[in-house]
Short mmCIF file of C-alpha atoms and ligand atoms in Angstrom, two decimals:
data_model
loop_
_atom_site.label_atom_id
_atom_site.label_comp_id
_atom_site.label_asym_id
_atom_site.label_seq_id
_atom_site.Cartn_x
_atom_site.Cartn_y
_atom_site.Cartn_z
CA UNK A 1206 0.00 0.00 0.00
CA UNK A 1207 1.06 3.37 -0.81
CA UNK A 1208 0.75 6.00 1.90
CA UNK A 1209 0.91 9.06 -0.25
CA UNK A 1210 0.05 12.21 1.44
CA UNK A 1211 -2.78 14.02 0.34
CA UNK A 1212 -1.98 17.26 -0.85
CA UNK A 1213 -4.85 19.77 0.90
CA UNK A 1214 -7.15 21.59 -0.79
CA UNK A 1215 -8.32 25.33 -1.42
CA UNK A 1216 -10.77 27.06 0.35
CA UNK A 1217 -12.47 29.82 -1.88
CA UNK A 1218 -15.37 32.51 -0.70
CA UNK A 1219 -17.14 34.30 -2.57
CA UNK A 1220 -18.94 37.60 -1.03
CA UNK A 1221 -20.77 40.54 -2.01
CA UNK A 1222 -23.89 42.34 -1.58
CA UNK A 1223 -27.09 40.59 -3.01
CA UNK A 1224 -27.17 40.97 -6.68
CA UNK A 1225 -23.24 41.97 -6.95
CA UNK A 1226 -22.76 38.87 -9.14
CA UNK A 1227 -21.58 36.05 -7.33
CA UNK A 1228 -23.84 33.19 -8.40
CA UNK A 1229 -23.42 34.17 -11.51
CA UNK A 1230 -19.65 33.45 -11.89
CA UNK A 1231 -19.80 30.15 -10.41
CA UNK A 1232 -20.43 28.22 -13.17
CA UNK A 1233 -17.60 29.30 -15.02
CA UNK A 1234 -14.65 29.66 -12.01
CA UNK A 1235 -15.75 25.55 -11.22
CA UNK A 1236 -15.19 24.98 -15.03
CA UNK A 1237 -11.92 26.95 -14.99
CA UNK A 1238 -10.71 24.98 -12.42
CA UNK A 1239 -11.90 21.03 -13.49
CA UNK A 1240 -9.45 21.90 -16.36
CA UNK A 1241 -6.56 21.34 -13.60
CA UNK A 1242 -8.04 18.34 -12.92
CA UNK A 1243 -9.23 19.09 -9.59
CA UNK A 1244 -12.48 17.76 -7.57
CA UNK A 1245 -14.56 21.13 -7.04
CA UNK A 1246 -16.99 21.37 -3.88
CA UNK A 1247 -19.29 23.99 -4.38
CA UNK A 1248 -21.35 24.88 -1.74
CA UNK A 1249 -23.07 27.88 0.09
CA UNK A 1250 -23.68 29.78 3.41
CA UNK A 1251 -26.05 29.98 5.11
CA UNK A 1252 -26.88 26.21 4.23
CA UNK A 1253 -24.30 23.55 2.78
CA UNK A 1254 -25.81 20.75 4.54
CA UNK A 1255 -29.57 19.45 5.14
CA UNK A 1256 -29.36 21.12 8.74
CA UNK A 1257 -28.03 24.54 7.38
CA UNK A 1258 -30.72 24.95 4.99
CA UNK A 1259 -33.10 24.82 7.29
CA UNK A 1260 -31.89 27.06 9.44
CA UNK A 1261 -31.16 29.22 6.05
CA UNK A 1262 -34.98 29.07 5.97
CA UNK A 1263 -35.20 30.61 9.61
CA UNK A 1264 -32.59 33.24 9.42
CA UNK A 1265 -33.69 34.60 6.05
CA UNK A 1266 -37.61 34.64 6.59
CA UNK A 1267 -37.93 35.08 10.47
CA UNK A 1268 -37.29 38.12 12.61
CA UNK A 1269 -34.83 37.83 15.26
CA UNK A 1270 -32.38 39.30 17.42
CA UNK A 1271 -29.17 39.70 15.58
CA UNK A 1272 -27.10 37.75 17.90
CA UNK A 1273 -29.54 35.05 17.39
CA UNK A 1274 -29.12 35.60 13.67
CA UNK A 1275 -25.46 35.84 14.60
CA UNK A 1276 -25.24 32.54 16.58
CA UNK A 1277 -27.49 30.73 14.13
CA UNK A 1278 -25.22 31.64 11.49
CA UNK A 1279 -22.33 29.81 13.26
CA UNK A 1280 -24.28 26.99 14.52
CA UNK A 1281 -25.17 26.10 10.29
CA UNK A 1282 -21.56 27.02 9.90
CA UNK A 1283 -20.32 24.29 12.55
CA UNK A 1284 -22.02 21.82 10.75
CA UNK A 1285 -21.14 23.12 7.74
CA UNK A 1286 -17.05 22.82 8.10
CA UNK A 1287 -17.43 19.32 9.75
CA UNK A 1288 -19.80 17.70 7.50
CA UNK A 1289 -18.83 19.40 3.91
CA UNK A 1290 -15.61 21.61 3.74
CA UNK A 1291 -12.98 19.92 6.49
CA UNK A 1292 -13.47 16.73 4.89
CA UNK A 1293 -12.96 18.28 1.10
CA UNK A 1294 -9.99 19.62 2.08
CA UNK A 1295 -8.87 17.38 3.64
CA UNK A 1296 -9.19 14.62 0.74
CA UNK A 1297 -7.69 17.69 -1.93
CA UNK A 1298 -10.90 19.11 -3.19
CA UNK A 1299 -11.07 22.37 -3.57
CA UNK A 1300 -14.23 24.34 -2.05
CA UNK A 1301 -16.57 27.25 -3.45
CA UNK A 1302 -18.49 28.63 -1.13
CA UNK A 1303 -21.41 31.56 -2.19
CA UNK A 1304 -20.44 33.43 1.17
CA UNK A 1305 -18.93 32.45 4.75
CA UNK A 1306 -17.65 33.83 7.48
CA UNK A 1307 -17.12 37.80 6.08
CA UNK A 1308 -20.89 37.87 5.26
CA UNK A 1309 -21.34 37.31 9.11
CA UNK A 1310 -19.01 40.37 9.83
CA UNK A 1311 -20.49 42.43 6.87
CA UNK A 1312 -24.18 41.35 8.06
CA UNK A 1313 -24.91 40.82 11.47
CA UNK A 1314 -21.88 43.32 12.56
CA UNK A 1315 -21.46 45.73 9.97
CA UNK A 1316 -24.75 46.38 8.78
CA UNK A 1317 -26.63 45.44 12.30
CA UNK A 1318 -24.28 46.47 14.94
CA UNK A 1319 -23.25 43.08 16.81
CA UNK A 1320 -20.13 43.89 18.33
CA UNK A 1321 -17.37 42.06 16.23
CA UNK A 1322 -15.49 41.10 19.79
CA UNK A 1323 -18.43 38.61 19.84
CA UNK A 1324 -18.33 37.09 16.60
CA UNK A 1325 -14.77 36.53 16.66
CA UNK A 1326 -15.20 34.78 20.05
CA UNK A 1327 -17.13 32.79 17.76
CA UNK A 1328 -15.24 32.58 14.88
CA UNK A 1329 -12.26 31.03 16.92
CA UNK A 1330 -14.30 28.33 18.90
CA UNK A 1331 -16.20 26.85 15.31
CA UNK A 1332 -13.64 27.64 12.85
CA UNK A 1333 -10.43 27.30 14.87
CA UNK A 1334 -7.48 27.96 12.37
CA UNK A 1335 -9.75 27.45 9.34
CA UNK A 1336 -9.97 30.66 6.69
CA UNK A 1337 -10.78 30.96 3.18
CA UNK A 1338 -7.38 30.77 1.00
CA UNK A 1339 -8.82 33.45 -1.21
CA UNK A 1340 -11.76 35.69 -1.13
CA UNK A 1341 -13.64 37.23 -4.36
CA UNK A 1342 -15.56 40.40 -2.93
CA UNK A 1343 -17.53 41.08 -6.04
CA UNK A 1344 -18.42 45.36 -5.51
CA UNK A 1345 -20.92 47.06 -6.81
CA UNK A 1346 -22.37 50.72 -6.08
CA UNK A 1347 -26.17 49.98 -3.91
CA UNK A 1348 -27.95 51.16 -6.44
CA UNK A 1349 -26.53 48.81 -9.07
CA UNK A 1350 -26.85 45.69 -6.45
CA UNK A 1351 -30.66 46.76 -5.73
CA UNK A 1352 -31.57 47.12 -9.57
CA UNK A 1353 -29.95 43.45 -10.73
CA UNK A 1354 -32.22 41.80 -7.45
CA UNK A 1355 -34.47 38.94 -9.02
CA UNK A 1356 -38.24 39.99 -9.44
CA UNK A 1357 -39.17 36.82 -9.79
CA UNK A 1358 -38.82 35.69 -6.56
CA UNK A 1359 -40.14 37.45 -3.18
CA UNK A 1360 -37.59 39.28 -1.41
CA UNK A 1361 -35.86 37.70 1.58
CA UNK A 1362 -35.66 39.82 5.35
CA UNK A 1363 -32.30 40.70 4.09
CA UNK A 1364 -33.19 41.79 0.74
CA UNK A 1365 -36.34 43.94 2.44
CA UNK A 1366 -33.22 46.05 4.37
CA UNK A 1367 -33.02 50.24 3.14
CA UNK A 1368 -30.14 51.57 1.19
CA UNK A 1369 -28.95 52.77 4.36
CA UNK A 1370 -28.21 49.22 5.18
CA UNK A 1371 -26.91 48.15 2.28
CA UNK A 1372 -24.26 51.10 2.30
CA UNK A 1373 -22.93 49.78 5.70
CA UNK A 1374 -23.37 46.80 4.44
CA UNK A 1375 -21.06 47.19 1.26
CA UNK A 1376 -18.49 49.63 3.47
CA UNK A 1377 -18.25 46.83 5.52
CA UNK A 1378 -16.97 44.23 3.38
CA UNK A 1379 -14.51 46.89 2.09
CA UNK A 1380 -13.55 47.00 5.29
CA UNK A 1381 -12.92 43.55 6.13
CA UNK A 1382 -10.83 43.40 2.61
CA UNK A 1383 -8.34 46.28 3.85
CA UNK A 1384 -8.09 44.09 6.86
CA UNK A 1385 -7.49 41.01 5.05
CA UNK A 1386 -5.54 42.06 1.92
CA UNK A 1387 -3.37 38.55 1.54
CA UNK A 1388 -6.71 37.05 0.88
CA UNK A 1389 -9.25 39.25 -0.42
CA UNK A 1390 -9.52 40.22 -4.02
CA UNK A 1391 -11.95 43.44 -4.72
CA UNK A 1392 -13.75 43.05 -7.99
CA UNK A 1393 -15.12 46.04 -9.63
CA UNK A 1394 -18.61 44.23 -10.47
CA UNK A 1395 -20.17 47.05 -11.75
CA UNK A 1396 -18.58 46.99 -15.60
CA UNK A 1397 -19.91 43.93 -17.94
CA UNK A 1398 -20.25 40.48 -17.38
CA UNK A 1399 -17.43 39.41 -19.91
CA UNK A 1400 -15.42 41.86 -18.41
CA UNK A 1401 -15.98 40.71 -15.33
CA UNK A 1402 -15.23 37.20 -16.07
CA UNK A 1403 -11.85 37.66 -17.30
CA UNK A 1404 -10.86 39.55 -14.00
CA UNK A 1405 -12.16 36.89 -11.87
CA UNK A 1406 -10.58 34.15 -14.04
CA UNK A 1407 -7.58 35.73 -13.94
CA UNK A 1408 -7.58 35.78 -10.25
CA UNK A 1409 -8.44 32.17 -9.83
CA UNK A 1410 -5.73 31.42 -11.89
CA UNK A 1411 -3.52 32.46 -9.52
CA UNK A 1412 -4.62 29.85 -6.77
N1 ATP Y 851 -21.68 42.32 -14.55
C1 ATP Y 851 -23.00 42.21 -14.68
N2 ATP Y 851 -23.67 43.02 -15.49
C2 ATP Y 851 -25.01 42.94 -15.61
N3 ATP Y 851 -25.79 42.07 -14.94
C3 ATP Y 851 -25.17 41.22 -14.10
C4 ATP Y 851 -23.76 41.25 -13.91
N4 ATP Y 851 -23.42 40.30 -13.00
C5 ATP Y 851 -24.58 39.71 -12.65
N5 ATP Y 851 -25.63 40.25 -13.31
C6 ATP Y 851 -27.05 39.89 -13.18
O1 ATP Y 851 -27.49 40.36 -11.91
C7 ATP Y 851 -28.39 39.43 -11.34
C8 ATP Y 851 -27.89 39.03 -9.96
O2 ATP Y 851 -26.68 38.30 -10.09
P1 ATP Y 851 -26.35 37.10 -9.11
O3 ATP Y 851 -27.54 36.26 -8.89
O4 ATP Y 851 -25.12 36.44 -9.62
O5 ATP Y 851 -26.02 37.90 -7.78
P2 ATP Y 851 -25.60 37.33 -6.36
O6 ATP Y 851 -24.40 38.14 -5.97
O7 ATP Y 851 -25.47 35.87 -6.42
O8 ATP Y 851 -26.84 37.77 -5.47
P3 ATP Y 851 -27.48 37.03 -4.18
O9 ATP Y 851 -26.59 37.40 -3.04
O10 ATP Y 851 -28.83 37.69 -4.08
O11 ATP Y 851 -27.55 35.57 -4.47
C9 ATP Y 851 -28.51 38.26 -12.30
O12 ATP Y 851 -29.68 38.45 -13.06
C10 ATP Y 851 -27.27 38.40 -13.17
O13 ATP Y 851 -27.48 37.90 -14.46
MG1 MG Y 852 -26.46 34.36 -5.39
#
């Protein structure tokens, strides 16, 4: 028996505000990357497991308080890293996930004012040493992010929020990205798809 060592795999986010882009783009970054022969997981927060989508259900249709949106997020997350992304990485896969643990800080901290001492209390205990390898913040001005939003769908608790919100909101994650620049990648969103595309292809190519 051979007891090769198996090399770990990437951890990609993608985050933004609603309508900014970022289911778009899956398709084609999993496509870019099954070229290199890799196994893609992609996956999404909240949700990623049968447990986190129904607490997705909860935390974007019911009212709460934000720390119980806050710890709600996490507890889906738990589940989420030990179920569906540890056990990727660990076997070389490389994971896509349509938001983590930024959206938390953008959201629930940023945008509602839970003190971010708390959710990196949290952040520590579920995700211990675990972070994205590389984070696509796909930006767009509120008004553009607001005018792409699906009509034909109803409108989730988030996507009910003022432009006041969604200001903090964005500021937020630009925020977070000057705090994290080794891993965060700022996309100008607002310019044409194709454009788009080659940017973020680009910048997968580099991982
Ligand atoms: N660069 C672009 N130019 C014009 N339209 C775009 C562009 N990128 C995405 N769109 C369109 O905007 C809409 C929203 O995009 P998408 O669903 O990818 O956003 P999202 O970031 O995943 O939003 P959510 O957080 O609500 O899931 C879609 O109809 C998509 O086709
Ligand atoms: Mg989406």
């Amino acid at each position: 028996m051979t007891n090769k060592k198996t090399k770990r795999g990437k951890f990609i986010t993608l985050e933004g505000l609603d309508g900014a882009g970022k289911s778009t783009h899956i398709p084609s970054i999993i496509a870019l990357l099954k070229t290199r022969g890799l196994e893609i997981v992609s996956t999404r927060e909240p949700g990623g497991t049968r447990l986190g989508e129904q607490l997705r259900a909860l935390l974007l249709h019911d009212a709460m308080h934000p720390e119980t949106e806050t710890l709600l997020m996490f507890a889906a997350r738990r589940e989420h890293i030990a179920n569906v992304i540890e056990p990727a990485l660990k076997r070389g896969a490389y994971v896509l996930s349509d938001r983590f643990t930024d959206a938390t800080y953008a959201y629930q901290c940023g945008a509602k004012g839970v003190a971010s001492n708390k959710v990196k209390q949290l952040e520590k205990w579920v995700q211990g040493d675990l972070q994205p390898d590389m984070t696509l913040l796909f930006d767009v001005p509120v008004e553009i992010s607001r005018k792409r939003l699906s009509t034909d769908r109803e409108p989730d608790k988030f996507e009910r929020e003022g432009a006041k919100f969604f200001e903090k909101l964005r500021q937020a994650y630009l925020t977070r990205a000057k705090e994290n620049p080794a891993r965060f990648h700022v996309i100008d969103a607002n310019q044409a798809l194709d454009k788009v595309k080659v940017i973020v292809d680009k910048i997968i190519s580099t991982i």
